[in-house]
Coordinates of C-alpha atoms in Angstrom, one line a residue:
M1 CA -11.6 4.8 14.0
P2 CA -10.5 8.5 13.9
A3 CA -12.4 10.8 11.6
L4 CA -11.0 11.2 8.1
R5 CA -8.7 14.1 7.9
R6 CA -7.9 16.5 5.0
S7 CA -4.3 17.6 5.1
V8 CA -1.6 18.4 2.5
P9 CA 1.3 15.9 3.1
A10 CA 5.0 16.3 2.5
L11 CA 6.0 16.1 -1.1
L12 CA 9.5 15.4 -2.6
V13 CA 10.9 16.7 -5.9
A14 CA 13.1 14.4 -7.9
S15 CA 16.3 15.2 -10.0
A16 CA 18.7 12.6 -11.3
A17 CA 21.7 11.3 -13.1
G18 CA 22.1 8.4 -15.6
L19 CA 21.8 4.8 -14.6
A20 CA 21.4 1.6 -16.7
L21 CA 18.3 -0.5 -16.0
T22 CA 17.1 -3.9 -17.1
G23 CA 13.8 -5.7 -17.5
C24 CA 11.1 -6.3 -20.1
A25 CA 7.7 -5.5 -18.5
A26 CA 6.0 -2.4 -20.0
P27 CA 4.0 0.0 -17.9
A28 CA 0.3 -0.1 -18.2
P29 CA -1.4 3.3 -19.1
T30 CA -5.0 3.8 -17.9
G31 CA -5.7 6.7 -20.2
S32 CA -4.1 8.9 -22.8
T33 CA -4.1 12.7 -23.3
E34 CA -1.8 15.4 -24.4
G35 CA -2.0 16.9 -20.9
L36 CA -0.2 15.9 -17.8
S37 CA 1.5 12.6 -17.3
I38 CA 1.3 10.7 -14.0
V39 CA 3.3 7.5 -13.3
A40 CA 2.6 5.3 -10.3
S41 CA 4.7 2.5 -9.0
T42 CA 1.7 0.2 -8.7
N43 CA -1.9 0.1 -10.0
V44 CA -3.1 0.8 -6.4
Y45 CA -1.8 4.3 -6.6
G46 CA -2.5 4.6 -10.3
D47 CA -6.2 3.9 -9.6
I48 CA -6.4 6.6 -7.0
A49 CA -4.7 9.1 -9.3
A50 CA -7.0 8.2 -12.1
A51 CA -10.0 8.9 -9.9
I52 CA -8.7 12.4 -9.1
V53 CA -7.5 13.3 -12.5
G54 CA -10.3 12.0 -14.6
D55 CA -9.6 12.4 -18.3
L56 CA -7.3 15.4 -17.9
A57 CA -4.0 13.3 -17.8
S58 CA -2.5 10.0 -18.6
V59 CA -1.9 7.6 -15.7
T60 CA 0.7 4.8 -16.1
S61 CA 1.0 2.1 -13.5
I62 CA 4.4 0.3 -13.8
I63 CA 3.3 -2.7 -11.8
D64 CA -0.3 -3.9 -12.5
S65 CA -0.1 -7.6 -12.2
P66 CA 0.1 -10.0 -9.2
A67 CA 2.9 -11.8 -11.0
Q68 CA 5.2 -8.8 -10.5
D69 CA 6.8 -8.3 -7.1
P70 CA 7.6 -4.6 -6.3
H71 CA 10.4 -5.6 -3.9
S72 CA 12.4 -7.3 -6.6
Y73 CA 11.1 -5.7 -9.8
E74 CA 13.7 -4.8 -12.4
A75 CA 12.8 -1.6 -14.3
S76 CA 12.9 -1.5 -18.1
A77 CA 13.9 1.1 -20.6
Q78 CA 10.2 1.7 -21.2
D79 CA 9.7 2.4 -17.5
Q80 CA 12.5 4.9 -17.5
L81 CA 11.0 6.7 -20.5
A82 CA 7.7 6.9 -18.7
I83 CA 9.3 8.4 -15.6
A84 CA 11.4 10.8 -17.8
G85 CA 8.2 12.2 -19.2
A86 CA 6.2 12.3 -16.0
D87 CA 4.9 15.5 -14.4
L88 CA 3.9 13.6 -11.2
V89 CA 5.3 10.3 -9.8
I90 CA 3.5 8.4 -7.0
E91 CA 5.4 5.7 -5.1
N92 CA 4.9 3.8 -1.9
G93 CA 8.4 4.3 -0.5
G94 CA 9.7 2.8 2.7
G95 CA 11.8 0.3 0.7
Y96 CA 8.7 -1.3 -1.0
D97 CA 9.3 -0.1 -4.6
P98 CA 12.9 0.9 -4.8
F99 CA 12.9 0.6 -8.6
I100 CA 11.2 4.0 -8.6
D101 CA 14.2 5.6 -7.0
L102 CA 16.5 4.0 -9.6
L103 CA 14.2 5.3 -12.4
L104 CA 14.2 8.8 -11.0
E105 CA 18.0 8.8 -10.7
G106 CA 18.5 7.4 -14.1
S107 CA 16.0 9.4 -16.1
G108 CA 16.9 13.0 -15.3
A109 CA 13.2 13.5 -14.4
D110 CA 12.1 16.7 -12.8
A111 CA 8.7 15.4 -11.7
A112 CA 6.9 16.1 -8.4
V113 CA 7.0 13.0 -6.3
I114 CA 4.4 11.8 -3.7
T115 CA 5.7 9.1 -1.3
A116 CA 2.9 7.4 0.6
A117 CA 5.3 6.0 3.3
T118 CA 6.5 9.6 4.0
I119 CA 2.8 10.7 4.3
A120 CA 2.3 7.8 6.8
G121 CA 5.2 9.1 8.9
I122 CA 7.6 6.4 7.9
D123 CA 11.1 7.7 7.3
D124 CA 12.1 7.1 3.7
D125 CA 15.8 6.4 3.3
H126 CA 15.5 6.8 -0.5
G127 CA 14.9 10.5 -0.6
H128 CA 14.6 12.5 -3.8
G129 CA 16.7 15.5 -3.1
D130 CA 15.2 18.9 -2.4
A131 CA 12.4 18.5 0.1
A132 CA 11.7 22.3 0.4
H133 CA 8.4 21.7 -1.4
A134 CA 7.1 20.2 1.9
G135 CA 5.4 22.5 4.3
E136 CA 5.9 22.4 8.0
E137 CA 2.2 22.0 8.6
A138 CA 2.2 18.9 6.4
D139 CA 5.2 17.4 8.2
A140 CA 3.5 17.9 11.5
S141 CA 0.3 16.3 10.2
A142 CA 2.2 13.3 8.9
D143 CA 4.1 12.9 12.2
A144 CA 1.0 13.0 14.2
H145 CA -0.7 10.5 12.0
A146 CA 2.3 8.2 12.4
E147 CA 2.2 8.4 16.2
D148 CA -1.5 7.9 16.3
E149 CA -2.1 5.0 13.9
H150 CA 1.2 3.3 13.0
A151 CA 3.1 2.7 16.2
D152 CA 1.5 -0.7 16.6
G153 CA 2.7 -1.8 13.2
A154 CA 6.4 -1.3 13.8
D155 CA 7.1 -5.0 14.5
H156 CA 6.6 -6.2 11.0
A157 CA 8.6 -4.5 8.3
H158 CA 10.5 -4.8 5.1
V159 CA 12.6 -1.9 6.2
E160 CA 13.6 -2.6 9.8
G161 CA 11.2 -1.0 12.3
V162 CA 8.4 -0.1 9.9
N163 CA 5.5 -1.7 8.0
E164 CA 5.6 -0.1 4.6
H165 CA 2.3 -1.6 3.3
V166 CA 0.5 1.6 3.9
W167 CA -2.0 1.3 1.1
Y168 CA -3.9 -1.0 3.4
D169 CA -4.5 2.0 5.7
I170 CA -7.4 4.0 4.3
H171 CA -6.5 7.0 6.3
V172 CA -3.1 7.2 4.6
M173 CA -4.7 6.8 1.2
E174 CA -7.1 9.7 2.1
E175 CA -4.0 11.8 2.6
V176 CA -2.4 10.5 -0.6
A177 CA -5.5 11.4 -2.6
A178 CA -5.4 14.9 -1.1
A179 CA -1.7 15.2 -2.0
I180 CA -2.5 14.2 -5.6
A181 CA -5.2 16.8 -6.0
T182 CA -2.9 19.4 -4.5
E183 CA -0.1 18.6 -6.9
L184 CA -2.4 18.5 -9.9
A185 CA -3.8 21.9 -9.0
D186 CA -0.2 23.3 -8.8
L187 CA 0.7 21.7 -12.1
D188 CA -2.6 22.6 -13.9
S189 CA -4.3 25.5 -12.1
D190 CA -6.9 25.9 -14.9
N191 CA -8.4 22.6 -13.9
A192 CA -7.9 22.9 -10.1
A193 CA -11.7 23.0 -9.5
V194 CA -12.1 19.7 -11.4
Y195 CA -9.5 18.0 -9.4
E196 CA -11.1 19.2 -6.1
Q197 CA -14.5 18.1 -7.3
N198 CA -13.2 14.6 -8.2
L199 CA -11.3 14.4 -4.8
T200 CA -14.5 15.3 -3.0
A201 CA -16.4 12.5 -4.8
W202 CA -13.7 10.0 -4.0
M203 CA -13.5 11.1 -0.3
T204 CA -17.3 10.6 0.0
E205 CA -16.9 7.0 -1.1
L206 CA -14.0 6.6 1.3
E207 CA -16.0 7.9 4.2
A208 CA -18.7 5.3 3.5
L209 CA -16.0 2.6 3.5
A210 CA -14.7 3.9 6.8
T211 CA -18.2 3.6 8.3
E212 CA -18.4 0.0 7.0
L213 CA -15.0 -0.7 8.6
D214 CA -16.1 0.6 11.9
E215 CA -19.3 -1.4 11.8
A216 CA -17.4 -4.6 10.9
A217 CA -14.9 -4.0 13.7
A218 CA -17.7 -3.7 16.2
A219 CA -19.4 -6.9 14.9
L220 CA -16.2 -9.0 14.8
G221 CA -15.0 -8.2 18.4
G222 CA -11.3 -8.5 17.6
G223 CA -8.9 -11.3 18.6
S224 CA -5.5 -12.7 17.6
I225 CA -4.6 -13.6 14.1
A226 CA -1.6 -15.0 12.2
A227 CA -0.3 -13.8 8.8
T228 CA 2.2 -15.2 6.3
E229 CA 3.2 -11.6 5.7
P230 CA 2.2 -8.3 7.3
V231 CA 0.8 -6.9 4.0
P232 CA -2.9 -6.4 5.3
Y233 CA -1.8 -5.5 8.8
Y234 CA -3.2 -1.9 8.9
L235 CA -6.6 -3.0 7.7
L236 CA -6.8 -6.0 10.1
A237 CA -5.7 -3.7 12.9
E238 CA -8.6 -1.3 12.1
L239 CA -10.9 -4.4 12.3
G240 CA -9.6 -4.9 15.9
F241 CA -7.2 -7.8 15.4
D242 CA -3.7 -8.3 16.9
D243 CA -1.1 -10.0 14.7
E244 CA 0.7 -12.5 16.8
T245 CA 2.9 -14.0 14.1
P246 CA 6.5 -14.5 15.1
E247 CA 8.5 -11.6 13.5
Q248 CA 11.2 -13.8 12.1
F249 CA 8.7 -15.9 10.2
S250 CA 6.9 -13.0 8.5
E251 CA 10.1 -11.1 7.7
A252 CA 11.7 -14.1 6.1
I253 CA 8.7 -14.7 3.9
E254 CA 8.5 -11.0 2.9
E255 CA 12.2 -10.9 2.0
G256 CA 12.2 -14.3 0.2
A257 CA 14.7 -15.7 2.6
D258 CA 14.8 -19.1 4.3
V259 CA 12.5 -19.3 7.3
P260 CA 14.5 -20.2 10.5
P261 CA 13.2 -23.6 11.6
L262 CA 12.5 -22.2 15.1
A263 CA 10.4 -19.4 13.6
L264 CA 8.4 -21.9 11.5
Q265 CA 7.8 -24.1 14.5
Q266 CA 6.7 -21.2 16.6
T267 CA 4.2 -20.2 13.9
L268 CA 2.9 -23.7 13.6
D269 CA 2.6 -23.8 17.4
L270 CA 0.7 -20.5 17.3
I271 CA -1.7 -21.9 14.8
G272 CA -2.3 -25.0 17.0
S273 CA -2.7 -23.0 20.2
G274 CA -6.4 -22.3 19.8
E275 CA -5.7 -18.6 20.2
V276 CA -5.8 -17.6 16.6
V277 CA -9.1 -16.8 14.9
L278 CA -7.9 -16.2 11.3
L279 CA -4.9 -16.7 9.1
A280 CA -4.2 -13.9 6.6
Y281 CA -2.5 -15.4 3.6
N282 CA -0.5 -13.5 0.9
D283 CA -1.0 -15.3 -2.3
Q284 CA 1.8 -13.4 -4.0
T285 CA 4.5 -14.8 -1.7
A286 CA 3.4 -18.4 -1.4
S287 CA 6.2 -20.9 -0.4
P288 CA 6.5 -24.4 1.1
E289 CA 6.6 -22.8 4.5
T290 CA 3.5 -20.7 4.0
E291 CA 1.7 -23.7 2.6
R292 CA 2.6 -25.7 5.7
V293 CA 1.0 -22.9 7.8
R294 CA -2.1 -22.8 5.6
E295 CA -2.5 -26.6 6.0
A296 CA -2.1 -26.3 9.7
A297 CA -4.8 -23.7 9.8
G298 CA -7.1 -25.9 7.8
A299 CA -6.5 -28.8 10.2
A300 CA -7.2 -26.6 13.2
G301 CA -10.4 -25.2 11.6
I302 CA -9.0 -21.7 11.3
P303 CA -10.4 -19.7 8.4
V304 CA -7.9 -18.5 5.8
V305 CA -8.4 -15.2 4.1
S306 CA -6.2 -14.4 1.1
F307 CA -4.8 -10.9 0.4
V308 CA -2.8 -9.5 -2.5
E309 CA -0.5 -6.5 -2.9
T310 CA -1.8 -5.1 -6.2
L311 CA -5.2 -4.1 -7.4
P312 CA -7.2 -7.1 -8.8
D313 CA -8.8 -6.9 -12.2
E314 CA -12.2 -5.3 -12.3
E315 CA -11.7 -3.6 -9.0
D316 CA -10.9 0.0 -7.9
Y317 CA -9.2 0.8 -4.6
I318 CA -12.4 1.3 -2.6
S319 CA -14.2 -1.8 -4.0
W320 CA -11.1 -3.8 -3.3
M321 CA -10.8 -2.7 0.3
R322 CA -14.5 -3.3 0.7
A323 CA -14.1 -6.8 -0.7
N324 CA -11.3 -7.5 1.8
I325 CA -13.4 -6.4 4.7
E326 CA -16.3 -8.5 3.4
R327 CA -14.1 -11.6 3.1
V328 CA -12.9 -11.3 6.7
V329 CA -16.5 -10.8 8.0
G330 CA -17.7 -13.7 5.9
A331 CA -14.9 -16.0 7.2
L332 CA -15.6 -15.2 10.8
S333 CA -19.4 -15.1 10.7
P334 CA -21.4 -18.1 11.7
A335 CA -22.6 -20.2 8.7

């Protein structure tokens, strides 16, 4: 695993025009203050922001429940109000949480926007206007990171040609955290030292996680896996595994479309081939087809490890990633 890097990624600034939105779910604030306001598309990014900002700002996570699917989420008027009052917005991008783009366009917000997929080097077709805020050095860093760590993930994507689930890549999240601290220092220079101190503490924990990830990869020895969706791909790739799932199967599941019969049969054949050591199962997109694959894995004696897209209750980002690693290690370790 490459050493953790500290770089300031490309940032986008949003401006907008009115747009009607529907929905009923209210965003979930993780703190309250009269200072800065941060809005994150999911609680994954909200948790990282909260670790950097401490009690100096409010952090609102629009999606904070496994029952909400960011791909199809319909934003509410409350969400739009939250975005309208935000100083900083954090999104995944890459087509994963397009409701954020609708909110930015509809609210007239003038918030700074951090897009994780852009930091990861994934082109974001849902830009937010003036990108002059981004530095050339930051762009070069993001491009180099994409070539180094994300080329292998291009086969499985919600947006064609990319894998947008970048929060499962701890290196990208390291850069997202650095971007958050940089933006906060720009917005609130009086507390820049506090944000840097909080960032340093968080980075120290992330470095320990990176060491554990390296150790687990060495112990596991790699191999081929199957997955009902490419959500945990980056983490599993760091653990040394190759995802052999037929592309048409995983894409259909991710998009909520009918799985082509041939793709389903190819996936079942893969499970029965004896080549797969683990099935990664996304509990948030279960379907009759994924259940058939899970049952086939059970019949073949292949361990199944569940993954989700949003932060579970009672977890922070680092403890969640550590728990994912431990589940994989536990599933593949001799009893």
